[in-house]
Short mmCIF file of N, CA and C in Angstrom, two decimals:
data_model
loop_
_atom_site.label_atom_id
_atom_site.label_comp_id
_atom_site.label_asym_id
_atom_site.label_seq_id
_atom_site.Cartn_x
_atom_site.Cartn_y
_atom_site.Cartn_z
N UNK A 136 76.69 72.61 76.77
CA UNK A 136 75.70 73.16 77.66
C UNK A 136 76.04 74.63 77.91
N UNK A 137 75.06 75.49 77.85
CA UNK A 137 75.25 76.91 78.08
C UNK A 137 75.31 77.20 79.57
N UNK A 138 76.27 78.06 79.95
CA UNK A 138 76.40 78.47 81.33
C UNK A 138 76.67 79.96 81.36
N UNK A 139 76.32 80.58 82.43
CA UNK A 139 76.54 82.02 82.53
C UNK A 139 78.02 82.31 82.78
N UNK A 140 78.45 83.50 82.42
CA UNK A 140 79.83 83.91 82.64
C UNK A 140 80.13 83.96 84.14
N UNK A 141 79.14 84.38 84.94
CA UNK A 141 79.35 84.44 86.39
C UNK A 141 79.63 83.06 86.98
N UNK A 142 78.91 82.05 86.53
CA UNK A 142 79.14 80.70 87.05
C UNK A 142 80.50 80.17 86.61
N UNK A 143 80.94 80.52 85.40
CA UNK A 143 82.27 80.11 84.95
C UNK A 143 83.35 80.78 85.79
N UNK A 144 83.18 82.07 86.09
CA UNK A 144 84.15 82.79 86.91
C UNK A 144 84.23 82.20 88.31
N UNK A 145 83.09 81.84 88.88
CA UNK A 145 83.08 81.23 90.22
C UNK A 145 83.79 79.88 90.22
N UNK A 146 83.68 79.15 89.11
CA UNK A 146 84.33 77.85 89.00
C UNK A 146 85.85 78.01 88.92
N UNK A 147 86.31 79.09 88.33
CA UNK A 147 87.74 79.31 88.10
C UNK A 147 88.43 79.99 89.28
N UNK A 148 87.74 80.84 90.00
CA UNK A 148 88.40 81.72 90.97
C UNK A 148 89.09 80.96 92.12
N UNK A 149 88.51 79.90 92.61
CA UNK A 149 89.13 79.16 93.73
C UNK A 149 90.47 78.54 93.33
N UNK A 150 90.57 77.79 92.22
CA UNK A 150 91.88 77.26 91.84
C UNK A 150 92.88 78.36 91.48
N UNK A 151 92.38 79.45 90.92
CA UNK A 151 93.26 80.57 90.56
C UNK A 151 93.84 81.24 91.80
N UNK A 152 93.03 81.43 92.82
CA UNK A 152 93.52 82.03 94.07
C UNK A 152 94.49 81.09 94.78
N UNK A 153 94.27 79.79 94.68
CA UNK A 153 95.21 78.83 95.27
C UNK A 153 96.57 78.94 94.61
N UNK A 154 96.59 79.14 93.30
CA UNK A 154 97.85 79.19 92.57
C UNK A 154 98.52 80.57 92.64
N UNK A 155 97.75 81.65 92.52
CA UNK A 155 98.33 82.99 92.37
C UNK A 155 98.17 83.89 93.58
N UNK A 156 97.42 83.49 94.57
CA UNK A 156 97.24 84.30 95.76
C UNK A 156 95.87 84.95 95.82
N UNK A 157 95.55 85.56 96.96
CA UNK A 157 94.20 86.07 97.18
C UNK A 157 93.84 87.31 96.35
N UNK A 158 94.82 87.96 95.71
CA UNK A 158 94.53 89.14 94.92
C UNK A 158 94.27 88.83 93.45
N UNK A 159 94.24 87.57 93.06
CA UNK A 159 94.01 87.18 91.68
C UNK A 159 92.58 87.54 91.27
N UNK A 160 92.43 87.99 90.02
CA UNK A 160 91.13 88.39 89.49
C UNK A 160 90.92 87.78 88.11
N UNK A 161 89.74 87.27 87.85
CA UNK A 161 89.38 86.74 86.54
C UNK A 161 88.95 87.91 85.66
N UNK A 162 89.56 88.03 84.48
CA UNK A 162 89.19 89.07 83.54
C UNK A 162 88.18 88.57 82.52
N UNK A 163 88.42 87.39 81.95
CA UNK A 163 87.49 86.80 80.98
C UNK A 163 87.32 85.32 81.27
N UNK A 164 86.20 84.77 80.83
CA UNK A 164 85.94 83.33 80.96
C UNK A 164 85.09 82.88 79.78
N UNK A 165 85.55 81.83 79.10
CA UNK A 165 84.84 81.29 77.94
C UNK A 165 84.79 79.77 78.08
N UNK A 166 83.69 79.19 77.69
CA UNK A 166 83.52 77.75 77.73
C UNK A 166 83.87 77.16 76.37
N UNK A 167 84.82 76.22 76.33
CA UNK A 167 85.24 75.53 75.12
C UNK A 167 85.15 74.04 75.38
N UNK A 168 84.03 73.44 75.05
CA UNK A 168 83.84 72.01 75.33
C UNK A 168 83.82 71.77 76.83
N UNK A 169 84.76 70.97 77.32
CA UNK A 169 84.83 70.69 78.76
C UNK A 169 85.89 71.54 79.45
N UNK A 170 86.37 72.60 78.78
CA UNK A 170 87.37 73.48 79.36
C UNK A 170 86.83 74.90 79.51
N UNK A 171 87.30 75.57 80.54
CA UNK A 171 87.02 76.99 80.72
C UNK A 171 88.35 77.71 80.46
N UNK A 172 88.34 78.64 79.49
CA UNK A 172 89.56 79.36 79.12
C UNK A 172 89.35 80.84 79.30
N UNK A 173 90.44 81.55 79.59
CA UNK A 173 90.32 82.99 79.71
C UNK A 173 91.60 83.64 80.18
N UNK A 174 91.44 84.92 80.60
CA UNK A 174 92.55 85.72 81.09
C UNK A 174 92.32 86.07 82.55
N UNK A 175 93.41 86.18 83.28
CA UNK A 175 93.33 86.55 84.69
C UNK A 175 94.45 87.54 84.99
N UNK A 176 94.20 88.38 85.99
CA UNK A 176 95.21 89.32 86.46
C UNK A 176 95.64 88.90 87.84
N UNK A 177 96.92 88.65 87.99
CA UNK A 177 97.52 88.39 89.28
C UNK A 177 98.47 89.55 89.54
N UNK A 178 98.77 89.89 90.77
CA UNK A 178 99.62 91.05 91.03
C UNK A 178 100.89 91.04 90.18
N UNK A 179 100.99 92.02 89.27
CA UNK A 179 102.15 92.16 88.42
C UNK A 179 102.15 91.34 87.15
N UNK A 180 101.10 90.56 86.89
CA UNK A 180 101.09 89.68 85.71
C UNK A 180 99.69 89.59 85.10
N UNK A 181 99.66 89.37 83.80
CA UNK A 181 98.44 88.97 83.10
C UNK A 181 98.69 87.55 82.63
N UNK A 182 97.76 86.65 82.95
CA UNK A 182 97.95 85.24 82.65
C UNK A 182 96.79 84.69 81.84
N UNK A 183 97.11 83.70 81.02
CA UNK A 183 96.08 82.92 80.32
C UNK A 183 95.90 81.64 81.12
N UNK A 184 94.66 81.20 81.28
CA UNK A 184 94.41 79.97 82.04
C UNK A 184 93.49 79.04 81.26
N UNK A 185 93.61 77.76 81.56
CA UNK A 185 92.72 76.72 81.05
C UNK A 185 92.37 75.84 82.23
N UNK A 186 91.08 75.73 82.53
CA UNK A 186 90.61 74.87 83.61
C UNK A 186 89.87 73.69 82.98
N UNK A 187 90.39 72.49 83.20
CA UNK A 187 89.75 71.27 82.70
C UNK A 187 88.67 70.86 83.68
N UNK A 188 87.43 70.79 83.22
CA UNK A 188 86.29 70.57 84.10
C UNK A 188 86.30 69.17 84.74
N UNK A 189 86.79 68.17 84.05
CA UNK A 189 86.73 66.81 84.57
C UNK A 189 87.54 66.62 85.85
N UNK A 190 88.75 67.16 85.88
CA UNK A 190 89.60 66.95 87.06
C UNK A 190 89.94 68.25 87.79
N UNK A 191 89.34 69.38 87.38
CA UNK A 191 89.56 70.69 87.99
C UNK A 191 91.04 71.09 87.99
N UNK A 192 91.78 70.65 86.96
CA UNK A 192 93.19 70.99 86.83
C UNK A 192 93.33 72.33 86.12
N UNK A 193 94.09 73.24 86.70
CA UNK A 193 94.29 74.58 86.16
C UNK A 193 95.67 74.69 85.55
N UNK A 194 95.73 75.10 84.28
CA UNK A 194 96.99 75.35 83.60
C UNK A 194 97.08 76.85 83.35
N UNK A 195 98.22 77.46 83.66
CA UNK A 195 98.39 78.89 83.45
C UNK A 195 99.63 79.16 82.61
N UNK A 196 99.57 80.26 81.85
CA UNK A 196 100.69 80.73 81.06
C UNK A 196 100.80 82.23 81.26
N UNK A 197 101.97 82.70 81.58
CA UNK A 197 102.19 84.13 81.80
C UNK A 197 102.30 84.83 80.44
N UNK A 198 101.44 85.83 80.21
CA UNK A 198 101.45 86.58 78.96
C UNK A 198 102.20 87.90 79.08
N UNK A 199 102.04 88.57 80.20
CA UNK A 199 102.64 89.88 80.39
C UNK A 199 103.07 90.03 81.84
N UNK A 200 104.29 90.49 82.04
CA UNK A 200 104.79 90.71 83.40
C UNK A 200 105.13 92.18 83.55
N UNK A 201 104.60 92.81 84.58
CA UNK A 201 104.86 94.21 84.84
C UNK A 201 106.05 94.32 85.79
N UNK A 202 107.01 95.15 85.43
CA UNK A 202 108.19 95.33 86.26
C UNK A 202 108.41 96.81 86.51
N UNK A 203 109.24 97.11 87.46
CA UNK A 203 109.60 98.49 87.74
C UNK A 203 110.72 98.91 86.79
N UNK A 204 110.75 100.19 86.48
CA UNK A 204 111.80 100.72 85.61
C UNK A 204 113.15 100.62 86.31
N UNK A 205 114.15 100.18 85.59
CA UNK A 205 115.48 100.05 86.17
C UNK A 205 116.40 101.19 85.74
N UNK A 206 115.95 102.00 84.78
CA UNK A 206 116.77 103.11 84.31
C UNK A 206 116.39 104.41 84.99
N UNK A 207 117.35 105.28 85.13
CA UNK A 207 117.12 106.61 85.67
C UNK A 207 116.80 107.55 84.51
N UNK A 208 115.92 108.53 84.71
CA UNK A 208 115.64 109.48 83.64
C UNK A 208 116.89 110.27 83.26
N UNK A 209 116.98 110.69 82.00
CA UNK A 209 118.17 111.39 81.49
C UNK A 209 118.28 112.81 82.06
N UNK A 210 117.17 113.45 82.29
CA UNK A 210 117.25 114.84 82.73
C UNK A 210 116.95 115.01 84.17
#
């Protein structure tokens, strides 16, 4: 069944905010059968998510973590 990207994002944002906090943002959302897959930005991280529509279970995988530099400049 075809659904708009906005409706997919609305379906994902509540479980994503529960898991990652109120600053979480959905970057992409794609429908794959009964799953919604995509990328999300949480403070300091880019994550891949899979939301299973039947039980509203959200699975996340961290793809990129932003950290502060620990080295001092040479000059």
